[in-house]
GROMACS .gro file of C-alpha atoms in nm:
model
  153
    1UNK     CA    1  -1.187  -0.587   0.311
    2UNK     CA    2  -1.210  -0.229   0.220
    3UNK     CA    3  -1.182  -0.110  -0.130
    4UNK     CA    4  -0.946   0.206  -0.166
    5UNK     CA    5  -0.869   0.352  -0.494
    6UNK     CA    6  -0.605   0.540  -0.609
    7UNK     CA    7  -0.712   0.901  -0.471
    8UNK     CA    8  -0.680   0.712  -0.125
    9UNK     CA    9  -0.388   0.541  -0.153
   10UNK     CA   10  -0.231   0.872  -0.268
   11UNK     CA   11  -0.373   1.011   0.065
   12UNK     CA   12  -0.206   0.774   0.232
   13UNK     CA   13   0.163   0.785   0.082
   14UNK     CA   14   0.118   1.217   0.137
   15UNK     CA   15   0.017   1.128   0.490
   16UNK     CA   16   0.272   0.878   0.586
   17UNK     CA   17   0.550   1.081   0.438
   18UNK     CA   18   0.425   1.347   0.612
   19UNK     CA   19   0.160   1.381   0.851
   20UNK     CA   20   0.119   1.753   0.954
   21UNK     CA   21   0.037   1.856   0.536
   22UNK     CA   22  -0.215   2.084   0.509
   23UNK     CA   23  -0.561   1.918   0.312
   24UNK     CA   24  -0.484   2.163   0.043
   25UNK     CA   25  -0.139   2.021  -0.024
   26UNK     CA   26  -0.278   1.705  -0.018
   27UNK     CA   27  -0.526   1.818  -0.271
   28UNK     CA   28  -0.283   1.960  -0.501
   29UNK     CA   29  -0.105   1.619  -0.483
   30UNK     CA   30  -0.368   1.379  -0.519
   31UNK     CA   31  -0.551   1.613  -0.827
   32UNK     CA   32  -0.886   1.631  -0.559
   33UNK     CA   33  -1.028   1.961  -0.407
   34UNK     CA   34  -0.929   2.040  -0.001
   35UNK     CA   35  -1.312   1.936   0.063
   36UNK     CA   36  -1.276   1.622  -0.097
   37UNK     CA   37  -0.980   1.505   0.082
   38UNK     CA   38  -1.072   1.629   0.374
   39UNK     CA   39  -1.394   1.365   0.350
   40UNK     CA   40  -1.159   1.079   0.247
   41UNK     CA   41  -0.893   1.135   0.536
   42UNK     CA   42  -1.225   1.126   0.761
   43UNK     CA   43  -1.296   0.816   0.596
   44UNK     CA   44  -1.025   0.675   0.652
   45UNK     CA   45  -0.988   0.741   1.002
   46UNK     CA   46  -1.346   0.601   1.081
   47UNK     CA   47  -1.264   0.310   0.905
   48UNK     CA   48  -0.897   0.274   1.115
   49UNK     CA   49  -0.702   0.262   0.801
   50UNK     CA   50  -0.563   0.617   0.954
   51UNK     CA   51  -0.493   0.510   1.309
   52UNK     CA   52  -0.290   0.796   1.482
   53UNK     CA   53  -0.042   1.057   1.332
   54UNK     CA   54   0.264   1.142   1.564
   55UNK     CA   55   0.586   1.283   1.531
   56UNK     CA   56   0.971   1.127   1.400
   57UNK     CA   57   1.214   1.259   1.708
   58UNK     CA   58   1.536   1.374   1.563
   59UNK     CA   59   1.847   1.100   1.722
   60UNK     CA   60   2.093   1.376   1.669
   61UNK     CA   61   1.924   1.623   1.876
   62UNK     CA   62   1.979   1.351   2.209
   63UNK     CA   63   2.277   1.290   2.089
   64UNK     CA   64   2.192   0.925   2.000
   65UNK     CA   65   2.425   0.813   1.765
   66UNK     CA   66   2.468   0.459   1.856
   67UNK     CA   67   2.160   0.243   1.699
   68UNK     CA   68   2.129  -0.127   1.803
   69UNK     CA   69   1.890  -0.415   1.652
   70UNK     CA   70   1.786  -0.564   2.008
   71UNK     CA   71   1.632  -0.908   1.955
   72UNK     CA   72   1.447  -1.037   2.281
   73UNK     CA   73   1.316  -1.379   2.408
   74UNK     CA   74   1.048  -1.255   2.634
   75UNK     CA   75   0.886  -1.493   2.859
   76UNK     CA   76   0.521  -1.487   2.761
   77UNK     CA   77   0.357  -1.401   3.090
   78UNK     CA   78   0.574  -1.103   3.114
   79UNK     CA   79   0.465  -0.992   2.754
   80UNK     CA   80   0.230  -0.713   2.864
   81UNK     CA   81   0.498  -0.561   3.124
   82UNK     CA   82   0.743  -0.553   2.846
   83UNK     CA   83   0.524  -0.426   2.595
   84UNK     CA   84   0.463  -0.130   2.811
   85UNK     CA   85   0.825  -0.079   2.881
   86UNK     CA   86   0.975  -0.042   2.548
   87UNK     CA   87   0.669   0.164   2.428
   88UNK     CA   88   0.735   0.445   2.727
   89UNK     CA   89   1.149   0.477   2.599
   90UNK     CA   90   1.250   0.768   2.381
   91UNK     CA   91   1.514   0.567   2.278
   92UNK     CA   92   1.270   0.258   2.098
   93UNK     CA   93   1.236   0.376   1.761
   94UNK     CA   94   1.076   0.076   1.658
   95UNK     CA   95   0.954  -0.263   1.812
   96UNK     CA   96   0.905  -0.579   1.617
   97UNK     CA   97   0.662  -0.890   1.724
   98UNK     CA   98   0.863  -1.135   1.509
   99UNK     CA   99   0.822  -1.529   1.459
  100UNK     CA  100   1.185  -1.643   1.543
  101UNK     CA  101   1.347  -1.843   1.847
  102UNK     CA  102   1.285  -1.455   1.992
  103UNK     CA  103   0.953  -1.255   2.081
  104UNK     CA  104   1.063  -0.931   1.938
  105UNK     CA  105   1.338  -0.683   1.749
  106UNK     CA  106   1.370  -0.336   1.933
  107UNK     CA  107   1.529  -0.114   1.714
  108UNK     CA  108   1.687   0.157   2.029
  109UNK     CA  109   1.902   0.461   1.985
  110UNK     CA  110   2.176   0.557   2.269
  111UNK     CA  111   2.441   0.799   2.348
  112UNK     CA  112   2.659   0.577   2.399
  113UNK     CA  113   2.779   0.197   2.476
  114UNK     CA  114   2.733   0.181   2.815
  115UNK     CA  115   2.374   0.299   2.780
  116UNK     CA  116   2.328   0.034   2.546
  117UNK     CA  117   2.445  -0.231   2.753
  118UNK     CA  118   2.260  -0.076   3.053
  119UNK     CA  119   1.950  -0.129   2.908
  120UNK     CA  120   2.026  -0.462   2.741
  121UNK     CA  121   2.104  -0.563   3.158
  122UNK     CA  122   1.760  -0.435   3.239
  123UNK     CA  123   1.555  -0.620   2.958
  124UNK     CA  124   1.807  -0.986   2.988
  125UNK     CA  125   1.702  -0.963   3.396
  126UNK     CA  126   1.318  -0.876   3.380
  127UNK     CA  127   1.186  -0.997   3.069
  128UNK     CA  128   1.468  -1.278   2.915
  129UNK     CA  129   1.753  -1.348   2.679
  130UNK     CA  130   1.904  -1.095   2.437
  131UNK     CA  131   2.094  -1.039   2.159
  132UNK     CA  132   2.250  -0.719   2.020
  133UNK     CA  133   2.371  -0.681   1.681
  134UNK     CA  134   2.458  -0.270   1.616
  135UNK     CA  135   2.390  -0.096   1.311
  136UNK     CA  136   2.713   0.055   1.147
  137UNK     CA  137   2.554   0.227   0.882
  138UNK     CA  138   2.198   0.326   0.690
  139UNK     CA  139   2.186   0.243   0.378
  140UNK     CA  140   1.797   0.380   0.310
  141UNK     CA  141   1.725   0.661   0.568
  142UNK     CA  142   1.351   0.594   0.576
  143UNK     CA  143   1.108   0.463   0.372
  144UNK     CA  144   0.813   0.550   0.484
  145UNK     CA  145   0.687   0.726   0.161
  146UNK     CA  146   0.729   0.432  -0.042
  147UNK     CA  147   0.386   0.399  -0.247
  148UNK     CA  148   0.206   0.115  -0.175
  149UNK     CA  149   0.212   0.080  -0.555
  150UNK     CA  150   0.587  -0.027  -0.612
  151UNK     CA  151   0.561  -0.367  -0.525
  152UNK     CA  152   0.274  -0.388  -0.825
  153UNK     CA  153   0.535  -0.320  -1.038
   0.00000   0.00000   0.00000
């Protein structure tokens, strides 16, 4: 297990909320000097705490205003193929290994319901059975910058 105190796990929220901040913003967050966080970030990536930084792609610029919850019942020996598949679609925001009478939860954007069902078709005849349940409305937008904290309290 590796001990992180709170100058780390301040790192972290700044990061995760954000990933393109500039070490001196981060400094001026976390109360440390540019130099100093700059040491802990590398820390952190050596150690694989940090594992990649990437980019949030805007739906609304595709056009992608339907979103769907896409459970899936893949059949194991396929699991590979499908992994690869949903991680090469712009439209897989997220993807979920999940213990259920299903493999996984894809949570897909599309532009519109025949899209949707078009790729629902494509994952029911190569990797298995589906279900679709669409999301009318976000309550919480994201919540990637929650602290790791708030469940101490």
């Amino acid at each position: 297990m590796v001990n992180l105190d709170t100058a780390d796990i301040q790192i972290l929220s700044v990061l995760r909320e954000d990933g393109r901040k500039s070490l001196r913003d981060i400094a001026s967050k976390v109360g440390l000097s540019a130099p100093a966080v700059s040491s802990r970030v590398k820390r952190l990536e050596d150690l694989k705490i940090i594992e990649s930084y990437g980019a949030k792609i805007s739906s609304q610029v595709f056009a992608l205003s339907l979103e769907a919850l896409i459970y899936v019942q893949v059949i194991n020996a396929d699991e590979d193929k499908f992994l690869e598949y949903a991680r090469s679609l712009l439209c897989v925001n997220s993807l979920y290994k999940i213990a259920s009478d299903y493999s996984y939860i894809i949570k897909a954007s599309f532009e519109n319901t025949a899209k949707l069902n078009n790729f629902v078709t494509n994952l029911q005849t190569n990797y298995g059975k589906c279900k679709v349940e669409l999301i009318l409305k976000r309550e919480i937008e994201d919540r990637s910058s929650l602290s790791f904290t708030d469940f101490d309290k």
